[in-house]
Tab-separated table of C-alpha atoms in Angstrom:
chain	number	residue	atom	x	y	z
A	1	MET	CA	97.043	38.994	137.683
A	2	ASP	CA	99.989	39.680	135.355
A	3	LYS	CA	98.297	42.880	134.160
A	4	ILE	CA	97.847	44.062	137.752
A	5	ALA	CA	101.486	43.330	138.620
A	6	GLN	CA	102.587	45.113	135.432
A	7	ALA	CA	100.436	48.189	136.235
A	8	LEU	CA	101.774	48.326	139.811
A	9	SER	CA	105.385	48.056	138.625
A	10	GLU	CA	104.872	51.090	136.355
A	11	VAL	CA	103.566	53.373	139.127
A	12	GLY	CA	107.021	54.183	140.592
A	13	PRO	CA	108.624	55.269	137.319
A	14	ARG	CA	105.497	57.260	136.485
A	15	LEU	CA	105.714	59.076	139.860
A	16	ARG	CA	109.418	59.867	139.331
A	17	ARG	CA	108.809	61.088	135.772
A	18	LEU	CA	105.958	63.366	136.896
A	19	ARG	CA	108.035	64.803	139.745
A	20	THR	CA	111.081	65.498	137.565
A	21	GLN	CA	108.976	66.999	134.765
A	22	ARG	CA	107.529	69.436	137.283
A	23	GLU	CA	110.989	70.080	138.759
A	24	ILE	CA	109.842	69.244	142.291
A	25	THR	CA	112.260	67.848	144.874
A	26	LEU	CA	111.454	64.916	147.134
A	27	ALA	CA	111.653	67.354	150.069
A	28	ALA	CA	109.073	69.704	148.507
A	29	LEU	CA	106.755	66.802	147.660
A	30	SER	CA	107.161	65.436	151.182
A	31	GLU	CA	106.165	68.799	152.634
A	32	ALA	CA	103.131	69.061	150.303
A	33	THR	CA	101.875	65.526	150.988
A	34	GLY	CA	102.953	64.770	154.544
A	35	ILE	CA	104.661	61.594	153.280
A	36	SER	CA	108.304	61.108	154.312
A	37	LYS	CA	111.061	61.568	151.706
A	38	SER	CA	112.238	57.989	152.238
A	39	THR	CA	108.728	56.601	151.564
A	40	LEU	CA	108.409	58.737	148.425
A	41	SER	CA	111.849	57.575	147.255
A	42	ARG	CA	110.934	53.905	147.867
A	43	LEU	CA	107.637	54.404	145.985
A	44	GLU	CA	109.476	55.843	142.986
A	45	SER	CA	112.083	53.070	142.972
A	46	GLY	CA	109.463	50.331	143.274
A	47	GLN	CA	110.683	49.190	146.702
A	48	ARG	CA	107.349	50.163	148.253
A	49	LYS	CA	103.960	49.111	146.879
A	50	PRO	CA	101.651	52.008	146.052
A	51	SER	CA	98.492	52.304	148.156
A	52	LEU	CA	95.559	54.660	148.027
A	53	GLU	CA	96.715	56.283	151.265
A	54	LEU	CA	99.942	57.270	149.525
A	55	LEU	CA	98.643	57.984	146.034
A	56	PHE	CA	95.715	60.253	146.992
A	57	PRO	CA	97.896	62.941	148.629
A	58	ILE	CA	100.366	62.778	145.731
A	59	ALA	CA	97.579	63.156	143.148
A	60	GLN	CA	96.229	66.079	145.150
A	61	ALA	CA	99.658	67.744	145.357
A	62	TYR	CA	100.160	67.415	141.591
A	63	GLN	CA	96.492	68.231	140.918
A	64	VAL	CA	96.063	65.276	138.584
A	65	PRO	CA	93.496	62.473	138.536
A	66	LEU	CA	94.493	59.301	140.346
A	67	ASP	CA	94.235	57.500	136.980
A	68	GLU	CA	97.241	59.470	135.751
A	69	LEU	CA	99.396	58.164	138.600
A	70	VAL	CA	98.210	54.587	138.358
A	71	GLY	CA	98.011	54.428	134.568
A	72	THR	CA	94.670	52.669	134.479
A	73	PRO	CA	94.126	50.722	131.286
A	74	GLU	CA	92.018	52.352	128.628
A	75	VAL	CA	88.424	51.256	128.523
A	76	GLY	CA	87.682	49.216	125.454
A	77	ASP	CA	85.601	50.518	122.625
A	78	PRO	CA	82.067	50.781	124.069
A	79	ARG	CA	80.420	50.502	120.666
A	80	ILE	CA	78.576	47.307	119.913
A	81	ARG	CA	79.200	45.982	116.443
A	82	LEU	CA	75.745	45.128	115.165
A	83	THR	CA	75.510	42.435	112.535
A	84	PRO	CA	72.380	42.681	110.389
A	85	HIS	CA	70.990	39.557	108.797
A	86	ARG	CA	68.026	38.662	106.613
A	87	ALA	CA	65.041	36.818	108.028
A	88	HIS	CA	61.809	36.281	106.099
A	89	GLY	CA	62.857	38.944	103.574
A	90	ARG	CA	63.463	41.538	106.291
A	91	ILE	CA	66.690	43.050	107.557
A	92	VAL	CA	66.979	42.251	111.259
A	93	VAL	CA	69.583	43.765	113.593
A	94	PRO	CA	69.850	42.177	117.060
A	95	LEU	CA	70.336	44.874	119.711
A	96	THR	CA	70.791	42.509	122.652
A	97	ARG	CA	73.226	39.639	123.016
A	98	GLN	CA	72.289	37.795	126.183
A	99	PRO	CA	70.280	34.610	125.773
A	100	GLY	CA	66.849	34.434	127.365
A	101	GLY	CA	64.908	37.329	128.809
A	102	ILE	CA	63.759	40.256	126.725
A	103	ALA	CA	65.415	40.595	123.306
A	104	ALA	CA	65.573	43.845	121.317
A	105	TRP	CA	65.633	44.004	117.526
A	106	LYS	CA	65.684	46.728	114.903
A	107	ILE	CA	63.779	45.509	111.864
A	108	LEU	CA	63.517	46.966	108.380
A	109	VAL	CA	60.401	45.679	106.617
A	110	PRO	CA	60.479	46.175	102.826
A	111	ALA	CA	57.642	48.017	101.062
A	112	ASP	CA	56.496	44.865	99.247
A	113	GLN	CA	55.650	42.925	102.426
A	114	THR	CA	51.943	43.782	102.497
A	115	GLU	CA	50.218	40.401	102.476
A	116	PRO	CA	49.246	39.206	105.993
A	117	ASP	CA	50.388	35.764	107.108
A	118	PRO	CA	49.321	35.613	110.808
A	119	ARG	CA	51.276	33.352	113.178
A	120	VAL	CA	51.079	32.430	116.856
A	121	HIS	CA	53.843	31.554	119.320
A	122	GLU	CA	54.715	31.952	122.983
A	123	GLY	CA	55.831	35.372	124.119
A	124	TYR	CA	54.978	39.024	124.392
A	125	GLU	CA	55.961	41.709	121.874
A	126	TRP	CA	56.292	45.475	121.930
A	127	LEU	CA	56.679	47.344	118.625
A	128	TYR	CA	57.745	50.971	118.142
A	129	VAL	CA	57.570	52.465	114.654
A	130	LEU	CA	60.731	54.449	113.897
A	131	SER	CA	59.796	55.418	110.336
A	132	GLY	CA	57.229	54.538	107.710
A	133	ARG	CA	53.754	53.099	108.188
A	134	LEU	CA	53.353	49.669	109.788
A	135	ARG	CA	50.360	47.441	109.187
A	136	LEU	CA	49.629	45.266	112.215
A	137	VAL	CA	47.103	42.462	111.977
A	138	LEU	CA	46.312	41.241	115.474
A	139	ALA	CA	43.470	38.724	115.875
A	140	ASP	CA	40.408	40.644	114.561
A	141	HIS	CA	42.193	44.011	114.395
A	142	ASP	CA	43.804	45.451	111.275
A	143	LEU	CA	45.737	48.569	112.319
A	144	VAL	CA	48.107	51.063	110.709
A	145	LEU	CA	50.746	52.631	112.948
A	146	SER	CA	52.863	55.662	111.999
A	147	ALA	CA	56.269	56.799	113.219
A	148	GLY	CA	56.258	57.264	116.998
A	149	GLN	CA	53.342	54.912	117.632
A	150	VAL	CA	53.607	51.791	119.769
A	151	ALA	CA	51.755	48.487	120.041
A	152	GLU	CA	52.170	45.664	122.520
A	153	PHE	CA	50.507	42.297	122.444
A	154	ASP	CA	50.530	38.685	123.541
A	155	THR	CA	52.023	36.664	120.672
A	156	ARG	CA	49.659	33.757	121.373
A	157	LEU	CA	47.127	35.871	119.436
A	158	PRO	CA	47.338	35.440	115.660
A	159	HIS	CA	49.503	38.352	114.483
A	160	TRP	CA	51.450	39.694	111.528
A	161	PHE	CA	53.113	42.983	110.750
A	162	GLY	CA	54.406	44.452	107.518
A	163	SER	CA	54.319	47.534	105.332
A	164	ALA	CA	51.100	49.505	105.016
A	165	GLY	CA	51.982	49.666	101.314
A	166	SER	CA	53.426	53.161	101.282
A	167	GLY	CA	57.114	52.257	101.585
A	168	ALA	CA	59.539	50.439	103.846
A	169	VAL	CA	58.993	50.450	107.600
A	170	GLU	CA	61.652	50.646	110.289
A	171	ILE	CA	60.670	49.350	113.729
A	172	LEU	CA	62.113	48.599	117.121
A	173	SER	CA	60.879	45.299	118.537
A	174	LEU	CA	61.172	44.090	122.118
A	175	PHE	CA	60.239	40.461	122.544
A	176	GLY	CA	59.975	38.624	125.829
A	177	PRO	CA	59.114	35.103	126.855
A	178	GLN	CA	55.537	34.439	127.870
A	179	GLY	CA	54.582	36.460	130.925
A	180	GLU	CA	57.389	39.034	130.557
A	181	ARG	CA	55.719	42.301	129.675
A	182	MET	CA	57.545	45.521	128.997
A	183	HIS	CA	57.565	48.052	131.824
A	184	VAL	CA	57.805	51.713	130.972
A	185	ARG	CA	58.519	54.089	133.804
A	186	ALA	CA	58.221	57.783	133.152
A	187	GLN	CA	57.817	60.878	135.261
A	188	PRO	CA	54.543	62.732	134.753
A	189	ARG	CA	54.934	65.938	132.802
A	190	THR	CA	54.909	68.967	135.062
A	191	GLU	CA	53.001	72.039	134.027
A	192	ASN	CA	54.883	75.347	134.194
């Protein structure tokens, strides 16, 4: 609440500074906004709390965004700092942070991981090959996927994935608890 009170206390001085920079009188601003001179004066001195009903016409008169009058705080850095780690000789970068539900990972599989070691566990996995050639052993299937190809499977089936032996492989993995399958929604391509 202190940040809100601080932001509100800075609105009046900001309004006065904007008005004086533009060399506009209270009378001229009153005429442009329909707000009385005394109300505008009280707003600038902090004796009157700013409201949307008062700030909208002022922003319109000055032709500035409402944010400029209110001084909204800057939005924090939207970038997520990803922290890679090693797991089973692979570089794994978690792309999601929330516990439970579907988890996303970017995985770099080294070129020397070519020997299958199938495992089983609860869950459902979706793999997208970003670069390289991925070898996927899934139950009785032994597949090679190239960049742009996708596989999805129930992880209760014996499975393993690694390099197809022609270099490192970079993949995107989405893993969900048992019963949570991936849902892809796309618009059908329209013919011109």
